[in-house]
Structures are given as structure tokens and as C-alpha cells.
């Protein structure tokens, strides 16, 4: 149940507070050039483990509007215009907190401490072995996935709305105690979601620790640029700026090889429909049930660079992914099977959303040859990713 409780916040921030937080999707809207049209609203959304959970609506006044909750840092809705200015919600999700609590495949969530898989749920760090819960078993091979049984997607974050001249945002903070989900050290994490006035969703991640620990934070939104209820994403045209990928075994664990994409269904160096080769007779495609792989992004990690571009031809929506990370997991929603009933009672069927998860490579703690994911006391983990929403003509 939603209840508007906080005009106070919005007023303190100098925001406008709309009586009705969300107009129906697909309604054309006039976009103000006035930055004061940026608004943040908070409504109470329920409780988890006795902690209040809120739903924030961030509107940049220029055509980007996000609903985000401090439960799991989950992006519940993201509206942006098509080439004719028609708004649609382009991420998969649920209408109610209860639906998220009932279990789901990480729709819209912040992922940590370790996004992606760690083989057999074990790793050795500074000559000591650590064991994690194995919460996933592709091909019958157990692994630790996305931070464990209660990862960062299932905790209530401390949230604070932010407002600056050319952007509005939400600061999310979480302290993961020493030993949490088997990981060593207390980890203090701060994530910012920003909506800028040029229709960019910017995410910054920071973390510090008091003992060495692996850290690999990411965002797990499922996109469908035609609208979340538009069916399969196979017609989206994808380009990934990567000459190589990390091939996996049947358990979706990297073998350690960095394999050229040349001549494989993984070659997205030129814009290619997602569906063009998704059912190719190819071992990697078979292991993933489609695309569920990590690409080795071109260019120097640590600098913000263009990783991927997706265009949806019928609406003209275009999304660019920029990141400082070395890798990008492209997951084509192969495990979606209609059993998750999403917003507006939409059953999310096979491949009706895709994820572009910026990250370090999967299972890095067991691959010393990969870029390191180990954070040590005194260091600051920093990572930035941007999803830039644009449109292209017919
Ligand atoms: C990740 C993984 C996929 C799948 C989804 C959630 O993206 O790579 O294999 O587990 O999360 O269903």
C-alpha cells in the first residue's frame, strides 16, 4: 500500500510535489527546460525485518523518471520518451514490495558483495580459504551467485535524496558486517543514483573495508526499450565494444581464456539484432541457454568509456552504456519463463528483458590472471556506470 508521507523531504529540497506521483506510461508529456522542474518524492512502501521501506520517484523534468526503493536499491520503474516523445516504462519489475519479497531474478537490484558467480562458492585469499553459500547451480554445478542468500539486493539501504543544479539523485548506504554471507571484513558501501538533465542515469559505487575482501558491485536492471510489457527483446539491436569475451564451462564459470569474438555469435562489434544468432549451434550459446556471458571491454578499465549501445527500432529508443569497469555481462533473459507476474499483471516470458551488467569478470577471486577484485584496508573501491537514454529517427 502506498501512502504519501513526506512532502517534508520534497519541500526541504525545494522540489515540487505532485499529488499523483506517476502519470500513466505512454502518455506524451511536455518537458520543461526549467531545472527547478526536477522533483523527488517519497512514499512509504512497507517494512522489511522491521525496517521502513520507501519508494522514491525521481523526475529530471526532461523526460527521465525513475521509481526506486531503498529495499535492495531496486529500480522499480524507469520511464523515458520514444522518438515521438511518448513515455514508456522500460524496465521489468513489480507493482508491490510484497512481490519483490516473494522472490525474483534480481529485477532492478543492486548486487553485492560479488556480482556474478564464484565457482563452488569458495575462494582463497591471503592463503586462507573462505566458503560461501552455493545458491545457484547451472548445469548442475553449484556456485555462489550475486552475493549469496541475502545479498545487497535483499537488504534495506539507508537512503538520502539529493539535489544539485543539473541533477537529482539518491544516496544509498549499507554496512555489511564482517563475515556477512561468508565474506571477510566489514564493508561500508555508498551508491549514488543520479538522473542528469541530459537523460543519463549515472551510478557511482564506493566501498571501503577493514579486512581484505572481494568486491564486485553491479546493477541488475532488465531492460525492454519497447516497454516492459512488450514481449521478447530479440529485435533490439545491440553493439558491444569488446573484441574478446570470457568463455564459460557448463556451470557458467569462466575457463580463464579471453577468446576473440571474431567468427562467433558473441561478435557484437557491429550493431546486430539480439535474436540474430541467439539460437546458434554453438557450445557457449548452449551453456547459457542464449547469451549469459561476460565481454572483455575494449579500452582502459578505470576510465569511463562507451561499452555498449542498444537501439529498439520500432520506438527509436536508444540506450548507451558507459562504464569504468573492465567487463560487461550481457544476459538475454533466458531464465524468464512467465512465472514472474510483473507490473500491470504482465507475465515476463522467455527473453522479454535483457541485462547489461557492468562488472569485473566472473569468478575473479579464483583467477589471478583476471583484473583483481580484492579490496584492502586503506583502499577505496570506486566504479561508475551510466545508462544514457536517447532516441534515433526512423
Ligand atoms: C545473472 C546471471 C544469470 C541469471 C540471472 C538471474 O545475470 O548471469 O545466469 O542467474 O542473473 O536469473
Tab-separated table of C-alpha atoms and ligand atoms in Angstrom:
chain	number	residue	atom	x	y	z
A	1	UNK	CA	0.000	0.000	0.000
A	2	UNK	CA	1.368	3.408	-0.901
A	3	UNK	CA	0.919	6.405	1.345
A	4	UNK	CA	2.327	9.805	0.686
A	5	UNK	CA	4.172	10.750	3.856
A	6	UNK	CA	6.865	13.130	3.001
A	7	UNK	CA	6.109	16.298	1.481
A	8	UNK	CA	8.607	17.420	4.108
A	9	UNK	CA	11.542	15.979	2.235
A	10	UNK	CA	10.456	17.376	-1.074
A	11	UNK	CA	9.780	20.755	0.451
A	12	UNK	CA	13.129	20.788	2.204
A	13	UNK	CA	14.725	20.072	-1.124
A	14	UNK	CA	12.726	22.739	-2.855
A	15	UNK	CA	11.043	20.138	-5.017
A	16	UNK	CA	7.616	20.232	-6.486
A	17	UNK	CA	5.406	17.526	-5.132
A	18	UNK	CA	2.775	16.140	-7.417
A	19	UNK	CA	-0.429	14.882	-5.892
A	20	UNK	CA	-0.286	11.866	-8.135
A	21	UNK	CA	3.280	10.585	-8.368
A	22	UNK	CA	3.082	8.785	-11.706
A	23	UNK	CA	1.138	9.576	-14.836
A	24	UNK	CA	0.221	6.531	-16.867
A	25	UNK	CA	3.035	5.296	-19.058
A	26	UNK	CA	2.808	6.025	-22.774
A	27	UNK	CA	1.349	9.497	-22.171
A	28	UNK	CA	3.070	12.311	-24.068
A	29	UNK	CA	4.381	14.984	-21.711
A	30	UNK	CA	5.698	18.454	-22.209
A	31	UNK	CA	9.269	18.703	-20.971
A	32	UNK	CA	10.205	21.833	-19.139
A	33	UNK	CA	13.573	23.456	-19.750
A	34	UNK	CA	13.462	24.715	-16.197
A	35	UNK	CA	15.755	22.696	-13.921
A	36	UNK	CA	13.511	23.529	-10.970
A	37	UNK	CA	11.059	21.108	-12.589
A	38	UNK	CA	13.233	18.330	-11.198
A	39	UNK	CA	11.321	16.589	-8.440
A	40	UNK	CA	11.887	13.933	-5.822
A	41	UNK	CA	9.030	12.372	-3.971
A	42	UNK	CA	8.982	9.702	-1.292
A	43	UNK	CA	6.136	7.425	-0.288
A	44	UNK	CA	6.138	4.758	2.387
A	45	UNK	CA	6.154	1.313	0.757
A	46	UNK	CA	6.068	-1.110	3.683
A	47	UNK	CA	8.576	-2.708	6.059
A	48	UNK	CA	11.207	-5.437	5.816
A	49	UNK	CA	12.612	-7.021	9.003
A	50	UNK	CA	11.093	-4.102	10.930
A	51	UNK	CA	12.868	-1.511	8.755
A	52	UNK	CA	10.730	1.014	6.900
A	53	UNK	CA	10.972	0.768	3.149
A	54	UNK	CA	10.268	3.754	0.900
A	55	UNK	CA	9.606	4.269	-2.767
A	56	UNK	CA	11.181	7.372	-4.303
A	57	UNK	CA	10.173	8.948	-7.585
A	58	UNK	CA	12.913	10.976	-9.238
A	59	UNK	CA	11.921	13.107	-12.211
A	60	UNK	CA	14.539	15.131	-14.072
A	61	UNK	CA	11.866	17.305	-15.722
A	62	UNK	CA	13.335	16.472	-19.127
A	63	UNK	CA	11.817	13.078	-19.796
A	64	UNK	CA	13.521	10.659	-17.423
A	65	UNK	CA	11.607	9.403	-14.427
A	66	UNK	CA	12.668	6.653	-12.045
A	67	UNK	CA	10.930	4.844	-9.230
A	68	UNK	CA	13.472	3.362	-6.835
A	69	UNK	CA	13.193	1.734	-3.439
A	70	UNK	CA	15.767	1.511	-0.668
A	71	UNK	CA	14.925	-2.207	-0.422
A	72	UNK	CA	17.781	-3.732	-2.430
A	73	UNK	CA	18.352	-0.389	-4.184
A	74	UNK	CA	15.820	-1.742	-6.659
A	75	UNK	CA	14.834	0.358	-9.643
A	76	UNK	CA	11.131	-0.408	-9.883
A	77	UNK	CA	10.327	1.694	-12.955
A	78	UNK	CA	12.200	3.846	-15.448
A	79	UNK	CA	10.235	5.949	-17.908
A	80	UNK	CA	11.787	7.607	-20.925
A	81	UNK	CA	10.470	9.012	-24.216
A	82	UNK	CA	10.428	7.374	-27.627
A	83	UNK	CA	11.245	9.260	-30.828
A	84	UNK	CA	7.778	10.911	-30.744
A	85	UNK	CA	8.013	11.889	-27.079
A	86	UNK	CA	5.787	9.059	-25.880
A	87	UNK	CA	6.820	7.808	-22.467
A	88	UNK	CA	7.115	4.136	-21.565
A	89	UNK	CA	8.458	2.218	-18.606
A	90	UNK	CA	11.499	0.346	-19.950
A	91	UNK	CA	12.451	-1.893	-17.016
A	92	UNK	CA	10.887	-5.081	-15.682
A	93	UNK	CA	9.600	-5.027	-12.123
A	94	UNK	CA	6.653	-5.341	-9.786
A	95	UNK	CA	3.929	-3.029	-8.522
A	96	UNK	CA	4.245	-4.015	-4.875
A	97	UNK	CA	7.014	-4.614	-2.329
A	98	UNK	CA	5.408	-7.970	-1.467
A	99	UNK	CA	6.110	-9.221	-4.979
A	100	UNK	CA	9.814	-8.459	-4.578
A	101	UNK	CA	9.839	-10.198	-1.184
A	102	UNK	CA	8.256	-13.306	-2.711
A	103	UNK	CA	11.398	-13.893	-4.791
A	104	UNK	CA	12.514	-12.841	-8.252
A	105	UNK	CA	15.589	-12.982	-10.520
A	106	UNK	CA	17.217	-9.754	-9.257
A	107	UNK	CA	14.888	-7.391	-11.156
A	108	UNK	CA	16.388	-3.887	-10.965
A	109	UNK	CA	18.541	-4.666	-7.938
A	110	UNK	CA	21.904	-3.554	-6.625
A	111	UNK	CA	24.176	-6.581	-6.472
A	112	UNK	CA	26.956	-7.237	-3.964
A	113	UNK	CA	29.328	-8.066	-2.473
A	114	UNK	CA	30.140	-10.058	-5.547
A	115	UNK	CA	28.112	-9.675	-8.717
A	116	UNK	CA	28.117	-12.817	-10.868
A	117	UNK	CA	29.472	-16.266	-9.972
A	118	UNK	CA	32.192	-17.643	-7.722
A	119	UNK	CA	32.924	-21.294	-8.545
A	120	UNK	CA	31.801	-23.842	-5.942
A	121	UNK	CA	31.237	-20.948	-3.518
A	122	UNK	CA	34.849	-20.919	-2.403
A	123	UNK	CA	37.972	-18.815	-2.829
A	124	UNK	CA	41.396	-18.460	-1.243
A	125	UNK	CA	42.564	-15.031	-0.156
A	126	UNK	CA	45.927	-14.407	1.516
A	127	UNK	CA	46.303	-18.188	1.987
A	128	UNK	CA	43.026	-18.608	3.801
A	129	UNK	CA	40.016	-20.384	2.317
A	130	UNK	CA	36.575	-18.797	2.507
A	131	UNK	CA	33.315	-20.641	1.925
A	132	UNK	CA	30.128	-19.061	0.638
A	133	UNK	CA	26.609	-20.405	0.284
A	134	UNK	CA	26.009	-22.020	-3.104
A	135	UNK	CA	22.735	-20.504	-4.238
A	136	UNK	CA	22.870	-21.377	-7.924
A	137	UNK	CA	23.822	-24.450	-9.977
A	138	UNK	CA	23.786	-24.032	-13.762
A	139	UNK	CA	24.390	-27.352	-15.485
A	140	UNK	CA	24.180	-28.980	-12.028
A	141	UNK	CA	27.403	-27.248	-10.899
A	142	UNK	CA	26.934	-25.285	-7.652
A	143	UNK	CA	28.297	-21.760	-7.346
A	144	UNK	CA	27.783	-18.603	-5.324
A	145	UNK	CA	25.737	-16.076	-7.316
A	146	UNK	CA	25.244	-12.347	-6.798
A	147	UNK	CA	26.372	-12.037	-3.177
A	148	UNK	CA	24.692	-15.043	-1.610
A	149	UNK	CA	21.444	-15.991	0.093
A	150	UNK	CA	20.929	-12.470	1.371
A	151	UNK	CA	22.933	-10.245	-0.914
A	152	UNK	CA	22.765	-6.463	-1.199
A	153	UNK	CA	19.621	-6.911	-3.332
A	154	UNK	CA	17.748	-8.056	-0.204
A	155	UNK	CA	18.847	-5.521	2.418
A	156	UNK	CA	17.266	-2.221	3.379
A	157	UNK	CA	19.678	0.561	2.439
A	158	UNK	CA	19.882	3.946	4.172
A	159	UNK	CA	18.633	6.447	1.612
A	160	UNK	CA	19.020	10.195	1.230
A	161	UNK	CA	17.601	12.260	-1.632
A	162	UNK	CA	19.987	14.736	-3.263
A	163	UNK	CA	19.539	17.739	-5.458
A	164	UNK	CA	22.101	19.720	-7.444
A	165	UNK	CA	21.676	22.302	-10.217
A	166	UNK	CA	21.842	19.838	-13.101
A	167	UNK	CA	20.926	16.536	-11.472
A	168	UNK	CA	18.839	14.883	-8.812
A	169	UNK	CA	19.706	11.696	-7.043
A	170	UNK	CA	19.523	9.235	-4.239
A	171	UNK	CA	22.404	8.235	-1.982
A	172	UNK	CA	22.168	4.659	-0.734
A	173	UNK	CA	24.370	3.385	2.054
A	174	UNK	CA	24.837	-0.039	3.565
A	175	UNK	CA	27.243	-1.576	6.055
A	176	UNK	CA	27.890	-5.252	5.519
A	177	UNK	CA	29.318	-6.755	8.726
A	178	UNK	CA	32.452	-8.897	8.964
A	179	UNK	CA	31.570	-12.446	7.910
A	180	UNK	CA	28.376	-11.405	6.110
A	181	UNK	CA	27.437	-14.235	3.727
A	182	UNK	CA	30.885	-15.704	4.415
A	183	UNK	CA	32.849	-12.686	3.153
A	184	UNK	CA	35.637	-11.281	5.334
A	185	UNK	CA	35.734	-7.750	6.716
A	186	UNK	CA	33.221	-5.052	7.393
A	187	UNK	CA	32.334	-3.377	4.105
A	188	UNK	CA	30.920	0.149	4.002
A	189	UNK	CA	29.191	0.786	0.694
A	190	UNK	CA	27.822	4.002	-0.808
A	191	UNK	CA	25.948	4.018	-4.094
A	192	UNK	CA	24.591	7.099	-5.834
A	193	UNK	CA	21.876	7.016	-8.466
A	194	UNK	CA	21.740	10.299	-10.390
A	195	UNK	CA	19.372	11.467	-13.083
A	196	UNK	CA	21.055	14.250	-15.018
A	197	UNK	CA	19.337	16.895	-17.102
A	198	UNK	CA	20.597	15.192	-20.279
A	199	UNK	CA	18.686	11.969	-19.585
A	200	UNK	CA	21.533	9.984	-18.146
A	201	UNK	CA	21.149	7.578	-15.257
A	202	UNK	CA	24.552	7.729	-13.560
A	203	UNK	CA	25.545	5.187	-10.913
A	204	UNK	CA	28.601	5.624	-8.720
A	205	UNK	CA	29.791	2.958	-6.305
A	206	UNK	CA	32.228	3.379	-3.417
A	207	UNK	CA	33.303	0.930	-0.741
A	208	UNK	CA	35.883	0.577	1.999
A	209	UNK	CA	36.794	-2.399	4.165
A	210	UNK	CA	38.692	-3.229	7.347
A	211	UNK	CA	39.940	-6.608	6.019
A	212	UNK	CA	40.838	-7.773	2.509
A	213	UNK	CA	37.693	-8.941	0.689
A	214	UNK	CA	36.427	-9.421	-2.858
A	215	UNK	CA	34.092	-6.670	-4.090
A	216	UNK	CA	32.271	-6.543	-7.418
A	217	UNK	CA	29.195	-4.317	-7.374
A	218	UNK	CA	26.704	-4.031	-10.206
A	219	UNK	CA	23.147	-3.125	-11.164
A	220	UNK	CA	20.777	-5.813	-12.428
A	221	UNK	CA	18.026	-3.930	-14.283
A	222	UNK	CA	16.233	-5.850	-17.033
A	223	UNK	CA	15.542	-3.521	-19.948
A	224	UNK	CA	12.972	-3.691	-22.693
A	225	UNK	CA	13.230	-0.433	-24.637
A	226	UNK	CA	9.888	-1.029	-26.356
A	227	UNK	CA	8.276	-1.007	-22.900
A	228	UNK	CA	8.402	-3.577	-20.110
A	229	UNK	CA	5.247	-5.349	-21.332
A	230	UNK	CA	6.259	-5.553	-24.995
A	231	UNK	CA	7.353	-9.176	-25.233
A	232	UNK	CA	10.673	-10.595	-26.456
A	233	UNK	CA	13.693	-8.295	-26.809
A	234	UNK	CA	15.102	-10.163	-29.810
A	235	UNK	CA	14.572	-7.228	-32.205
A	236	UNK	CA	16.727	-4.848	-30.151
A	237	UNK	CA	19.917	-4.025	-31.997
A	238	UNK	CA	22.983	-4.368	-29.796
A	239	UNK	CA	26.563	-3.255	-30.163
A	240	UNK	CA	29.240	-4.200	-27.614
A	241	UNK	CA	32.666	-2.592	-27.770
A	242	UNK	CA	34.596	-5.741	-27.000
A	243	UNK	CA	36.972	-7.810	-29.122
A	244	UNK	CA	37.028	-10.677	-26.607
A	245	UNK	CA	34.813	-12.471	-24.114
A	246	UNK	CA	35.368	-14.909	-21.257
A	247	UNK	CA	34.120	-18.342	-22.411
A	248	UNK	CA	32.491	-20.438	-19.696
A	249	UNK	CA	32.081	-24.089	-18.771
A	250	UNK	CA	28.688	-25.755	-18.288
A	251	UNK	CA	28.464	-24.146	-14.837
A	252	UNK	CA	28.814	-20.669	-16.426
A	253	UNK	CA	32.241	-20.275	-14.795
A	254	UNK	CA	34.978	-18.716	-16.966
A	255	UNK	CA	37.643	-21.118	-18.153
A	256	UNK	CA	40.248	-18.345	-17.868
A	257	UNK	CA	40.595	-17.867	-21.611
A	258	UNK	CA	39.984	-14.443	-23.172
A	259	UNK	CA	38.606	-15.574	-26.526
A	260	UNK	CA	38.274	-13.351	-29.606
A	261	UNK	CA	34.618	-12.793	-30.548
A	262	UNK	CA	35.593	-12.893	-34.221
A	263	UNK	CA	33.570	-15.544	-36.081
A	264	UNK	CA	31.372	-16.395	-33.052
A	265	UNK	CA	27.765	-15.487	-32.091
A	266	UNK	CA	29.422	-13.280	-29.430
A	267	UNK	CA	30.585	-10.806	-32.062
A	268	UNK	CA	28.589	-7.611	-31.441
A	269	UNK	CA	31.300	-5.267	-32.683
A	270	UNK	CA	28.818	-4.123	-35.324
A	271	UNK	CA	25.191	-3.394	-34.348
A	272	UNK	CA	23.348	-6.738	-34.551
A	273	UNK	CA	19.835	-7.802	-33.538
A	274	UNK	CA	19.963	-9.766	-30.286
A	275	UNK	CA	17.900	-12.519	-31.908
A	276	UNK	CA	20.096	-12.935	-34.990
A	277	UNK	CA	22.291	-15.726	-33.589
A	278	UNK	CA	20.798	-16.400	-30.145
A	279	UNK	CA	19.859	-19.964	-31.042
A	280	UNK	CA	23.047	-20.730	-32.985
A	281	UNK	CA	24.505	-24.212	-32.812
A	282	UNK	CA	27.326	-23.127	-30.546
A	283	UNK	CA	28.630	-24.556	-27.281
A	284	UNK	CA	28.729	-21.198	-25.478
A	285	UNK	CA	25.162	-20.386	-26.504
A	286	UNK	CA	24.068	-23.845	-25.327
A	287	UNK	CA	25.713	-23.379	-21.906
A	288	UNK	CA	23.991	-20.035	-21.426
A	289	UNK	CA	20.652	-21.022	-22.976
A	290	UNK	CA	21.300	-17.913	-25.069
A	291	UNK	CA	23.529	-15.019	-24.044
A	292	UNK	CA	24.727	-15.081	-20.448
A	293	UNK	CA	28.377	-14.137	-20.800
A	294	UNK	CA	30.967	-11.575	-19.852
A	295	UNK	CA	32.577	-9.429	-22.537
A	296	UNK	CA	36.087	-8.020	-22.081
A	297	UNK	CA	35.516	-4.355	-22.838
A	298	UNK	CA	37.943	-2.526	-25.096
A	299	UNK	CA	39.844	0.437	-23.738
A	300	UNK	CA	41.391	1.075	-20.357
A	301	UNK	CA	39.407	-0.003	-17.300
A	302	UNK	CA	39.188	2.803	-14.783
A	303	UNK	CA	38.195	5.375	-17.405
A	304	UNK	CA	34.584	5.991	-18.343
A	305	UNK	CA	34.168	4.699	-21.901
A	306	UNK	CA	31.379	3.528	-24.163
A	307	UNK	CA	30.733	-0.181	-23.560
A	308	UNK	CA	27.501	-0.885	-25.432
A	309	UNK	CA	24.681	0.684	-27.411
A	310	UNK	CA	21.172	-0.738	-27.748
A	311	UNK	CA	18.541	0.557	-30.151
A	312	UNK	CA	14.928	-0.524	-30.367
A	313	UNK	CA	13.878	0.083	-33.999
A	314	UNK	CA	10.092	0.389	-33.565
A	315	UNK	CA	10.267	3.143	-30.905
A	316	UNK	CA	13.642	4.711	-31.699
A	317	UNK	CA	14.737	4.419	-28.081
A	318	UNK	CA	18.492	4.178	-27.731
A	319	UNK	CA	20.457	3.334	-24.611
A	320	UNK	CA	24.195	3.770	-24.300
A	321	UNK	CA	26.128	2.026	-21.537
A	322	UNK	CA	29.278	3.766	-20.322
A	323	UNK	CA	31.463	2.331	-17.593
A	324	UNK	CA	34.816	2.321	-15.830
A	325	UNK	CA	34.573	-1.464	-15.377
A	326	UNK	CA	36.647	-3.977	-17.363
A	327	UNK	CA	33.695	-6.281	-18.137
A	328	UNK	CA	30.060	-6.403	-19.179
A	329	UNK	CA	27.681	-9.309	-18.577
A	330	UNK	CA	25.068	-9.449	-21.313
A	331	UNK	CA	22.214	-11.659	-20.151
A	332	UNK	CA	19.323	-12.140	-22.582
A	333	UNK	CA	16.691	-13.130	-20.008
A	334	UNK	CA	16.939	-16.828	-20.825
A	335	UNK	CA	15.609	-17.966	-17.459
A	336	UNK	CA	12.467	-15.839	-17.656
A	337	UNK	CA	9.558	-18.213	-18.199
A	338	UNK	CA	6.371	-16.258	-17.499
A	339	UNK	CA	6.218	-17.259	-13.855
A	340	UNK	CA	7.079	-13.735	-12.652
A	341	UNK	CA	3.927	-11.649	-12.958
A	342	UNK	CA	5.138	-8.085	-13.160
A	343	UNK	CA	3.734	-4.563	-13.297
A	344	UNK	CA	0.200	-4.336	-14.622
A	345	UNK	CA	-0.141	-8.138	-14.299
A	346	UNK	CA	2.391	-8.711	-17.079
A	347	UNK	CA	3.830	-12.231	-17.190
A	348	UNK	CA	7.502	-11.808	-18.079
A	349	UNK	CA	8.128	-14.552	-20.606
A	350	UNK	CA	11.285	-16.010	-22.121
A	351	UNK	CA	13.736	-13.268	-23.166
A	352	UNK	CA	11.389	-10.332	-22.547
A	353	UNK	CA	14.138	-8.325	-20.838
A	354	UNK	CA	17.912	-8.092	-21.107
A	355	UNK	CA	20.593	-7.073	-18.625
A	356	UNK	CA	23.842	-5.234	-19.293
A	357	UNK	CA	25.696	-5.639	-16.012
A	358	UNK	CA	28.949	-3.692	-15.776
A	359	UNK	CA	31.405	-5.584	-13.632
A	360	UNK	CA	34.741	-7.296	-13.106
A	361	UNK	CA	34.972	-10.732	-14.657
A	362	UNK	CA	33.053	-13.634	-13.064
A	363	UNK	CA	34.950	-15.812	-10.572
A	364	UNK	CA	37.868	-13.357	-10.445
A	365	UNK	CA	38.860	-14.392	-6.892
A	366	UNK	CA	39.807	-17.779	-8.402
A	367	UNK	CA	41.528	-16.310	-11.467
A	368	UNK	CA	44.695	-14.422	-10.546
A	369	UNK	CA	45.170	-13.629	-14.258
A	370	UNK	CA	41.940	-11.523	-14.290
A	371	UNK	CA	41.813	-7.894	-13.066
A	372	UNK	CA	41.742	-8.100	-9.282
A	373	UNK	CA	38.526	-7.716	-7.303
A	374	UNK	CA	40.272	-7.681	-3.923
A	375	UNK	CA	39.761	-4.554	-1.847
A	376	UNK	CA	42.201	-3.982	1.017
A	377	UNK	CA	42.021	-1.735	4.082
A	378	UNK	CA	43.058	1.822	3.223
A	379	UNK	CA	41.906	1.477	-0.400
A	380	UNK	CA	38.661	2.866	-1.831
A	381	UNK	CA	36.652	0.816	-4.303
A	382	UNK	CA	35.317	3.171	-6.981
A	383	UNK	CA	33.248	2.357	-10.022
A	384	UNK	CA	30.964	4.342	-12.303
A	385	UNK	CA	28.381	3.334	-14.887
A	386	UNK	CA	25.996	5.410	-16.970
A	387	UNK	CA	22.900	4.406	-18.894
A	388	UNK	CA	22.266	7.270	-21.329
A	389	UNK	CA	18.785	7.449	-22.858
A	390	UNK	CA	18.479	8.953	-26.307
A	391	UNK	CA	16.315	8.493	-29.385
A	392	UNK	CA	17.085	7.902	-33.044
A	393	UNK	CA	14.934	8.682	-36.075
A	394	UNK	CA	13.087	6.151	-38.201
B	1	LIG	C1	22.670	-13.123	-13.867
B	1	LIG	C2	23.242	-14.397	-14.327
B	1	LIG	C3	22.202	-15.234	-14.977
B	1	LIG	C4	20.987	-15.379	-14.106
B	1	LIG	C5	20.484	-14.019	-13.743
B	1	LIG	C6	19.327	-14.103	-12.784
B	1	LIG	O1	22.629	-12.172	-14.835
B	1	LIG	O2	24.346	-14.231	-15.179
B	1	LIG	O3	22.739	-16.511	-15.242
B	1	LIG	O4	21.333	-16.084	-12.951
B	1	LIG	O5	21.473	-13.271	-13.144
B	1	LIG	O6	18.378	-15.045	-13.168
